[in-house]
Amino acid sequence: QSALTQPASVSGSPGQSITISCTGTKSDIGNYNYVSWYQQHPGAAPKLIISEVSNRPSGVSDRFSGSKSGNTASLTISGLQAEDEADYYCSSYRSSGTLYVFGTGTKVTVL
Amino acid sequence: QVQLVESGGGLVKPGGSLRLSCAASGFTFSDFYMSWIRQVPGKGLEWISFISNNGNTIDYADSMKGRFTISRDNSKNSLYLEMNSLRVEDTAVYYCARMRYRNFPYWGQGTLVTVSS
């Protein structure tokens, strides 16, 4: 199945804001609001940080926000902190074939 | 609290089989859909399969159909993944995950499957 497309890496200085894009098709992101984002630190399991495009689960910092426009979803991290350095993956439900697809992953580096 | 603990990973030869288990606790297992997701070391995430709360609805990623079988035993609070005809490219960390509204809010710590001769 074709993965959703994310930039391989994004970096920023502490306190800055960064945005990670996630591009799919009209069969997934473009047609459903079932876009989620996961944060993964080295050696750890992924952690859900955004669900249904823009919902933050309880306990997730409000520095994380999500949005969607057309076939592209975005994750914004504001007030970048050292602890935000991790890999980030988007995911979407799709209508046929492989029902759930993940993004290619983005490594966030805090300079 | 929600806990998911995978087991059953290990070293297997190409063409071999393996059965992974996921023990769930801290929630009513029979209320939730569950999934298996894998990650090749150093690479991205790949969804494998999901099973409905009562086991009546199952689906697989296109690339996994025919070789992998998901099942559950609600009386044992356990999820399983039977993997056959394993290939070198199936080498990965395998996670079980509890589902909610087409998301994966809870993950286990993963179990490593290595397919090598």
PDB file of C-alpha atoms in Angstrom:
ATOM      1  CA  GLN A   1       0.000   0.000   0.000  1.00  0.00           C
ATOM      2  CA  SER A   2       1.208   3.564  -0.645  1.00  0.00           C
ATOM      3  CA  ALA A   3       2.268   5.385   2.487  1.00  0.00           C
ATOM      4  CA  LEU A   4       1.266   8.946   3.183  1.00  0.00           C
ATOM      5  CA  THR A   5       4.054  11.387   2.318  1.00  0.00           C
ATOM      6  CA  GLN A   6       5.857  13.307   5.062  1.00  0.00           C
ATOM      7  CA  PRO A   7       9.094  15.297   4.981  1.00  0.00           C
ATOM      8  CA  ALA A   8      11.993  13.186   6.209  1.00  0.00           C
ATOM      9  CA  SER A   9      13.146  15.791   8.689  1.00  0.00           C
ATOM     10  CA  VAL A  10      12.143  19.093  10.226  1.00  0.00           C
ATOM     11  CA  SER A  11      14.165  21.133  12.672  1.00  0.00           C
ATOM     12  CA  GLY A  12      13.704  24.201  14.804  1.00  0.00           C
ATOM     13  CA  SER A  13      15.142  26.086  17.736  1.00  0.00           C
ATOM     14  CA  PRO A  14      13.647  25.958  21.221  1.00  0.00           C
ATOM     15  CA  GLY A  15      10.568  28.150  21.423  1.00  0.00           C
ATOM     16  CA  GLN A  16       9.947  28.174  17.699  1.00  0.00           C
ATOM     17  CA  SER A  17       6.996  26.614  15.888  1.00  0.00           C
ATOM     18  CA  ILE A  18       7.329  23.912  13.264  1.00  0.00           C
ATOM     19  CA  THR A  19       4.803  22.262  10.972  1.00  0.00           C
ATOM     20  CA  ILE A  20       4.901  18.746   9.571  1.00  0.00           C
ATOM     21  CA  SER A  21       2.844  17.985   6.483  1.00  0.00           C
ATOM     22  CA  CYS A  22       1.235  14.674   5.590  1.00  0.00           C
ATOM     23  CA  THR A  23       0.009  14.274   2.029  1.00  0.00           C
ATOM     24  CA  GLY A  24      -2.413  11.578   0.967  1.00  0.00           C
ATOM     25  CA  THR A  25      -5.152  11.233  -1.606  1.00  0.00           C
ATOM     26  CA  LYS A  26      -8.873  11.742  -1.931  1.00  0.00           C
ATOM     27  CA  SER A  27      -9.292   8.116  -0.879  1.00  0.00           C
ATOM     28  CA  ASP A  28      -7.865   8.751   2.577  1.00  0.00           C
ATOM     29  CA  ILE A  29      -7.060  12.168   4.016  1.00  0.00           C
ATOM     30  CA  GLY A  30      -9.186  13.975   1.443  1.00  0.00           C
ATOM     31  CA  ASN A  31     -12.313  11.996   2.232  1.00  0.00           C
ATOM     32  CA  TYR A  32     -12.154  11.244   5.946  1.00  0.00           C
ATOM     33  CA  ASN A  33     -11.492  13.101   9.162  1.00  0.00           C
ATOM     34  CA  TYR A  34      -9.792  10.035  10.598  1.00  0.00           C
ATOM     35  CA  VAL A  35      -6.310  11.512  10.556  1.00  0.00           C
ATOM     36  CA  SER A  36      -4.148  10.886  13.587  1.00  0.00           C
ATOM     37  CA  TRP A  37      -0.603  11.727  14.616  1.00  0.00           C
ATOM     38  CA  TYR A  38       1.854   9.683  16.675  1.00  0.00           C
ATOM     39  CA  GLN A  39       5.043  10.647  18.463  1.00  0.00           C
ATOM     40  CA  GLN A  40       7.771   8.033  18.868  1.00  0.00           C
ATOM     41  CA  HIS A  41      10.895   8.432  20.945  1.00  0.00           C
ATOM     42  CA  PRO A  42      13.824   6.058  20.324  1.00  0.00           C
ATOM     43  CA  GLY A  43      13.181   2.603  21.700  1.00  0.00           C
ATOM     44  CA  ALA A  44       9.605   3.422  22.697  1.00  0.00           C
ATOM     45  CA  ALA A  45       6.199   2.599  21.293  1.00  0.00           C
ATOM     46  CA  PRO A  46       4.325   5.277  19.355  1.00  0.00           C
ATOM     47  CA  LYS A  47       2.100   7.609  21.354  1.00  0.00           C
ATOM     48  CA  LEU A  48      -1.123   9.113  20.010  1.00  0.00           C
ATOM     49  CA  ILE A  49      -0.960  12.916  20.167  1.00  0.00           C
ATOM     50  CA  ILE A  50      -3.702  13.972  17.737  1.00  0.00           C
ATOM     51  CA  SER A  51      -6.851  12.103  16.675  1.00  0.00           C
ATOM     52  CA  GLU A  52      -9.613  12.923  14.184  1.00  0.00           C
ATOM     53  CA  VAL A  53      -7.490  15.642  12.541  1.00  0.00           C
ATOM     54  CA  SER A  54      -7.339  18.049  15.465  1.00  0.00           C
ATOM     55  CA  ASN A  55      -8.387  16.411  18.736  1.00  0.00           C
ATOM     56  CA  ARG A  56      -5.855  16.189  21.519  1.00  0.00           C
ATOM     57  CA  PRO A  57      -6.144  13.211  23.860  1.00  0.00           C
ATOM     58  CA  SER A  58      -6.170  13.925  27.550  1.00  0.00           C
ATOM     59  CA  GLY A  59      -2.681  14.636  28.844  1.00  0.00           C
ATOM     60  CA  VAL A  60      -1.203  15.763  25.542  1.00  0.00           C
ATOM     61  CA  SER A  61       0.325  19.226  25.589  1.00  0.00           C
ATOM     62  CA  ASP A  62      -1.685  21.980  23.904  1.00  0.00           C
ATOM     63  CA  ARG A  63       1.514  22.885  22.052  1.00  0.00           C
ATOM     64  CA  PHE A  64       0.494  20.165  19.611  1.00  0.00           C
ATOM     65  CA  SER A  65      -2.240  20.999  17.108  1.00  0.00           C
ATOM     66  CA  GLY A  66      -3.542  19.418  13.936  1.00  0.00           C
ATOM     67  CA  SER A  67      -5.381  20.562  10.841  1.00  0.00           C
ATOM     68  CA  LYS A  68      -6.342  19.409   7.375  1.00  0.00           C
ATOM     69  CA  SER A  69      -6.842  20.987   3.968  1.00  0.00           C
ATOM     70  CA  GLY A  70      -7.808  18.880   1.006  1.00  0.00           C
ATOM     71  CA  ASN A  71      -5.567  15.845   0.788  1.00  0.00           C
ATOM     72  CA  THR A  72      -2.966  17.211   3.210  1.00  0.00           C
ATOM     73  CA  ALA A  73      -2.940  17.114   6.998  1.00  0.00           C
ATOM     74  CA  SER A  74      -0.572  19.081   9.182  1.00  0.00           C
ATOM     75  CA  LEU A  75       0.839  18.837  12.684  1.00  0.00           C
ATOM     76  CA  THR A  76       2.121  22.012  14.312  1.00  0.00           C
ATOM     77  CA  ILE A  77       4.333  22.008  17.364  1.00  0.00           C
ATOM     78  CA  SER A  78       4.517  25.423  18.976  1.00  0.00           C
ATOM     79  CA  GLY A  79       6.997  26.508  21.629  1.00  0.00           C
ATOM     80  CA  LEU A  80       9.375  23.737  20.579  1.00  0.00           C
ATOM     81  CA  GLN A  81      11.052  21.976  23.502  1.00  0.00           C
ATOM     82  CA  ALA A  82      13.960  19.549  23.713  1.00  0.00           C
ATOM     83  CA  GLU A  83      11.575  16.745  24.697  1.00  0.00           C
ATOM     84  CA  ASP A  84       9.753  17.158  21.371  1.00  0.00           C
ATOM     85  CA  GLU A  85      12.734  15.674  19.557  1.00  0.00           C
ATOM     86  CA  ALA A  86      11.310  12.423  18.201  1.00  0.00           C
ATOM     87  CA  ASP A  87       9.869  10.761  15.120  1.00  0.00           C
ATOM     88  CA  TYR A  88       6.330  11.734  14.120  1.00  0.00           C
ATOM     89  CA  TYR A  89       3.941   9.681  12.018  1.00  0.00           C
ATOM     90  CA  CYS A  90       0.585  10.575  10.550  1.00  0.00           C
ATOM     91  CA  SER A  91      -2.078   7.980   9.835  1.00  0.00           C
ATOM     92  CA  SER A  92      -5.366   7.893   7.993  1.00  0.00           C
ATOM     93  CA  TYR A  93      -8.268   5.590   7.407  1.00  0.00           C
ATOM     94  CA  ARG A  94      -8.926   4.858   3.768  1.00  0.00           C
ATOM     95  CA  SER A  95     -11.979   3.616   1.985  1.00  0.00           C
ATOM     96  CA  SER A  96     -10.702   0.492   0.267  1.00  0.00           C
ATOM     97  CA  GLY A  97      -7.789  -1.860   0.062  1.00  0.00           C
ATOM     98  CA  THR A  98      -5.537  -1.474   3.059  1.00  0.00           C
ATOM     99  CA  LEU A  99      -7.804   0.332   5.529  1.00  0.00           C
ATOM    100  CA  TYR A 100      -5.179   2.128   7.591  1.00  0.00           C
ATOM    101  CA  VAL A 101      -2.092   3.788   6.201  1.00  0.00           C
ATOM    102  CA  PHE A 102       0.771   5.519   7.992  1.00  0.00           C
ATOM    103  CA  GLY A 103       3.003   8.316   6.828  1.00  0.00           C
ATOM    104  CA  THR A 104       6.649   7.880   5.957  1.00  0.00           C
ATOM    105  CA  GLY A 105       7.666   9.532   9.214  1.00  0.00           C
ATOM    106  CA  THR A 106       9.378  12.819  10.095  1.00  0.00           C
ATOM    107  CA  LYS A 107      12.347  13.197  12.384  1.00  0.00           C
ATOM    108  CA  VAL A 108      12.069  16.383  14.423  1.00  0.00           C
ATOM    109  CA  THR A 109      15.332  17.850  15.638  1.00  0.00           C
ATOM    110  CA  VAL A 110      15.523  20.597  18.243  1.00  0.00           C
ATOM    111  CA  LEU A 111      18.594  22.665  17.456  1.00  0.00           C
TER     112      LEU A 111
ATOM    113  CA  GLN B   1      -4.363   1.498  33.590  1.00  0.00           C
ATOM    114  CA  VAL B   2      -4.391   0.085  30.075  1.00  0.00           C
ATOM    115  CA  GLN B   3      -1.638  -2.421  29.555  1.00  0.00           C
ATOM    116  CA  LEU B   4      -0.795  -4.411  26.438  1.00  0.00           C
ATOM    117  CA  VAL B   5       2.032  -6.937  26.572  1.00  0.00           C
ATOM    118  CA  GLU B   6       3.184  -8.716  23.430  1.00  0.00           C
ATOM    119  CA  SER B   7       5.068 -11.981  23.436  1.00  0.00           C
ATOM    120  CA  GLY B   8       6.073 -14.749  21.079  1.00  0.00           C
ATOM    121  CA  GLY B   9       8.673 -12.956  19.008  1.00  0.00           C
ATOM    122  CA  GLY B  10      12.053 -14.444  18.237  1.00  0.00           C
ATOM    123  CA  LEU B  11      14.280 -15.844  15.528  1.00  0.00           C
ATOM    124  CA  VAL B  12      12.653 -17.929  12.800  1.00  0.00           C
ATOM    125  CA  LYS B  13      13.926 -19.256   9.486  1.00  0.00           C
ATOM    126  CA  PRO B  14      12.479 -18.086   6.178  1.00  0.00           C
ATOM    127  CA  GLY B  15       9.362 -20.097   5.401  1.00  0.00           C
ATOM    128  CA  GLY B  16       8.703 -20.709   9.064  1.00  0.00           C
ATOM    129  CA  SER B  17       5.776 -19.796  11.273  1.00  0.00           C
ATOM    130  CA  LEU B  18       5.298 -17.880  14.476  1.00  0.00           C
ATOM    131  CA  ARG B  19       2.370 -17.012  16.732  1.00  0.00           C
ATOM    132  CA  LEU B  20       2.387 -13.716  18.555  1.00  0.00           C
ATOM    133  CA  SER B  21       0.244 -13.019  21.607  1.00  0.00           C
ATOM    134  CA  CYS B  22      -0.894  -9.816  23.243  1.00  0.00           C
ATOM    135  CA  ALA B  23      -2.131  -9.901  26.817  1.00  0.00           C
ATOM    136  CA  ALA B  24      -4.480  -7.061  27.689  1.00  0.00           C
ATOM    137  CA  SER B  25      -5.341  -5.681  31.103  1.00  0.00           C
ATOM    138  CA  GLY B  26      -6.739  -2.554  32.720  1.00  0.00           C
ATOM    139  CA  PHE B  27      -9.827  -2.348  30.512  1.00  0.00           C
ATOM    140  CA  THR B  28     -12.753  -4.447  29.313  1.00  0.00           C
ATOM    141  CA  PHE B  29     -11.022  -6.240  26.455  1.00  0.00           C
ATOM    142  CA  SER B  30     -14.247  -7.472  24.862  1.00  0.00           C
ATOM    143  CA  ASP B  31     -15.416  -3.888  24.302  1.00  0.00           C
ATOM    144  CA  PHE B  32     -12.645  -2.862  21.942  1.00  0.00           C
ATOM    145  CA  TYR B  33     -11.419  -3.447  18.415  1.00  0.00           C
ATOM    146  CA  MET B  34      -7.744  -4.393  18.291  1.00  0.00           C
ATOM    147  CA  SER B  35      -4.993  -4.147  15.680  1.00  0.00           C
ATOM    148  CA  TRP B  36      -1.522  -5.423  14.931  1.00  0.00           C
ATOM    149  CA  ILE B  37       1.003  -2.938  13.549  1.00  0.00           C
ATOM    150  CA  ARG B  38       4.648  -3.546  12.712  1.00  0.00           C
ATOM    151  CA  GLN B  39       7.799  -1.509  12.312  1.00  0.00           C
ATOM    152  CA  VAL B  40      10.947  -2.602  10.535  1.00  0.00           C
ATOM    153  CA  PRO B  41      13.875  -1.419  12.695  1.00  0.00           C
ATOM    154  CA  GLY B  42      14.778   2.112  11.707  1.00  0.00           C
ATOM    155  CA  LYS B  43      11.796   2.366   9.359  1.00  0.00           C
ATOM    156  CA  GLY B  44       8.159   3.444   9.458  1.00  0.00           C
ATOM    157  CA  LEU B  45       4.953   1.939  10.780  1.00  0.00           C
ATOM    158  CA  GLU B  46       2.822  -0.515   8.815  1.00  0.00           C
ATOM    159  CA  TRP B  47      -0.705  -1.550   9.767  1.00  0.00           C
ATOM    160  CA  ILE B  48      -1.243  -5.303   9.522  1.00  0.00           C
ATOM    161  CA  SER B  49      -4.757  -6.207  10.616  1.00  0.00           C
ATOM    162  CA  PHE B  50      -7.715  -5.413  12.845  1.00  0.00           C
ATOM    163  CA  ILE B  51     -10.344  -7.527  14.569  1.00  0.00           C
ATOM    164  CA  SER B  52     -13.674  -6.328  15.941  1.00  0.00           C
ATOM    165  CA  ASN B  53     -14.532  -6.633  19.615  1.00  0.00           C
ATOM    166  CA  ASN B  54     -16.497  -9.853  19.107  1.00  0.00           C
ATOM    167  CA  GLY B  55     -14.165 -11.231  16.444  1.00  0.00           C
ATOM    168  CA  ASN B  56     -16.796 -11.176  13.714  1.00  0.00           C
ATOM    169  CA  THR B  57     -15.125  -8.539  11.558  1.00  0.00           C
ATOM    170  CA  ILE B  58     -11.524  -8.873  10.436  1.00  0.00           C
ATOM    171  CA  ASP B  59      -9.443  -7.188   7.777  1.00  0.00           C
ATOM    172  CA  TYR B  60      -5.840  -7.224   6.665  1.00  0.00           C
ATOM    173  CA  ALA B  61      -3.450  -5.030   4.780  1.00  0.00           C
ATOM    174  CA  ASP B  62      -3.373  -6.152   1.159  1.00  0.00           C
ATOM    175  CA  SER B  63       0.241  -7.298   1.467  1.00  0.00           C
ATOM    176  CA  MET B  64      -0.523  -9.498   4.494  1.00  0.00           C
ATOM    177  CA  LYS B  65      -3.613 -11.299   3.228  1.00  0.00           C
ATOM    178  CA  GLY B  66      -3.199 -15.051   3.044  1.00  0.00           C
ATOM    179  CA  ARG B  67      -0.123 -15.345   5.289  1.00  0.00           C
ATOM    180  CA  PHE B  68      -1.231 -13.673   8.520  1.00  0.00           C
ATOM    181  CA  THR B  69      -4.257 -14.549  10.666  1.00  0.00           C
ATOM    182  CA  ILE B  70      -5.565 -12.407  13.509  1.00  0.00           C
ATOM    183  CA  SER B  71      -7.723 -13.837  16.286  1.00  0.00           C
ATOM    184  CA  ARG B  72      -8.752 -13.123  19.849  1.00  0.00           C
ATOM    185  CA  ASP B  73      -9.931 -14.911  22.962  1.00  0.00           C
ATOM    186  CA  ASN B  74     -12.031 -12.554  25.027  1.00  0.00           C
ATOM    187  CA  SER B  75     -12.187 -15.049  27.887  1.00  0.00           C
ATOM    188  CA  LYS B  76      -8.402 -14.797  28.160  1.00  0.00           C
ATOM    189  CA  ASN B  77      -8.146 -11.066  27.341  1.00  0.00           C
ATOM    190  CA  SER B  78      -5.760 -12.005  24.583  1.00  0.00           C
ATOM    191  CA  LEU B  79      -5.079 -11.079  20.962  1.00  0.00           C
ATOM    192  CA  TYR B  80      -3.104 -13.267  18.577  1.00  0.00           C
ATOM    193  CA  LEU B  81      -1.321 -13.056  15.238  1.00  0.00           C
ATOM    194  CA  GLU B  82      -0.466 -16.252  13.415  1.00  0.00           C
ATOM    195  CA  MET B  83       2.241 -15.652  10.807  1.00  0.00           C
ATOM    196  CA  ASN B  84       3.088 -18.237   8.149  1.00  0.00           C
ATOM    197  CA  SER B  85       5.524 -18.457   5.232  1.00  0.00           C
ATOM    198  CA  LEU B  86       7.657 -15.817   6.896  1.00  0.00           C
ATOM    199  CA  ARG B  87      10.082 -13.825   4.762  1.00  0.00           C
ATOM    200  CA  VAL B  88      13.234 -11.901   5.602  1.00  0.00           C
ATOM    201  CA  GLU B  89      11.273  -8.700   4.971  1.00  0.00           C
ATOM    202  CA  ASP B  90       8.845  -9.607   7.764  1.00  0.00           C
ATOM    203  CA  THR B  91      11.618  -8.849  10.254  1.00  0.00           C
ATOM    204  CA  ALA B  92      10.157  -6.113  12.443  1.00  0.00           C
ATOM    205  CA  VAL B  93       8.889  -5.116  15.850  1.00  0.00           C
ATOM    206  CA  TYR B  94       5.253  -6.171  16.085  1.00  0.00           C
ATOM    207  CA  TYR B  95       2.905  -4.060  18.197  1.00  0.00           C
ATOM    208  CA  CYS B  96      -0.612  -4.738  19.316  1.00  0.00           C
ATOM    209  CA  ALA B  97      -2.806  -1.682  19.696  1.00  0.00           C
ATOM    210  CA  ARG B  98      -6.217  -0.934  21.111  1.00  0.00           C
ATOM    211  CA  MET B  99      -8.393   0.962  18.696  1.00  0.00           C
ATOM    212  CA  ARG B 100     -10.877   3.778  19.137  1.00  0.00           C
ATOM    213  CA  TYR B 101     -12.670   5.661  16.352  1.00  0.00           C
ATOM    214  CA  ARG B 102     -10.145   4.483  13.775  1.00  0.00           C
ATOM    215  CA  ASN B 103      -7.184   5.616  15.869  1.00  0.00           C
ATOM    216  CA  PHE B 104      -4.659   3.690  17.945  1.00  0.00           C
ATOM    217  CA  PRO B 105      -4.616   5.309  21.403  1.00  0.00           C
ATOM    218  CA  TYR B 106      -2.834   2.487  23.242  1.00  0.00           C
ATOM    219  CA  TRP B 107       0.145   0.397  22.153  1.00  0.00           C
ATOM    220  CA  GLY B 108       2.129  -2.412  23.678  1.00  0.00           C
ATOM    221  CA  GLN B 109       5.911  -2.281  23.943  1.00  0.00           C
ATOM    222  CA  GLY B 110       6.312  -4.545  20.924  1.00  0.00           C
ATOM    223  CA  THR B 111       7.933  -7.907  20.274  1.00  0.00           C
ATOM    224  CA  LEU B 112      10.789  -8.370  17.805  1.00  0.00           C
ATOM    225  CA  VAL B 113      10.466 -10.956  15.065  1.00  0.00           C
ATOM    226  CA  THR B 114      13.649 -11.768  13.178  1.00  0.00           C
ATOM    227  CA  VAL B 115      13.428 -13.873  10.033  1.00  0.00           C
ATOM    228  CA  SER B 116      16.846 -15.129   9.061  1.00  0.00           C
ATOM    229  CA  SER B 117      18.581 -18.309   8.033  1.00  0.00           C
TER     230      SER B 117
END
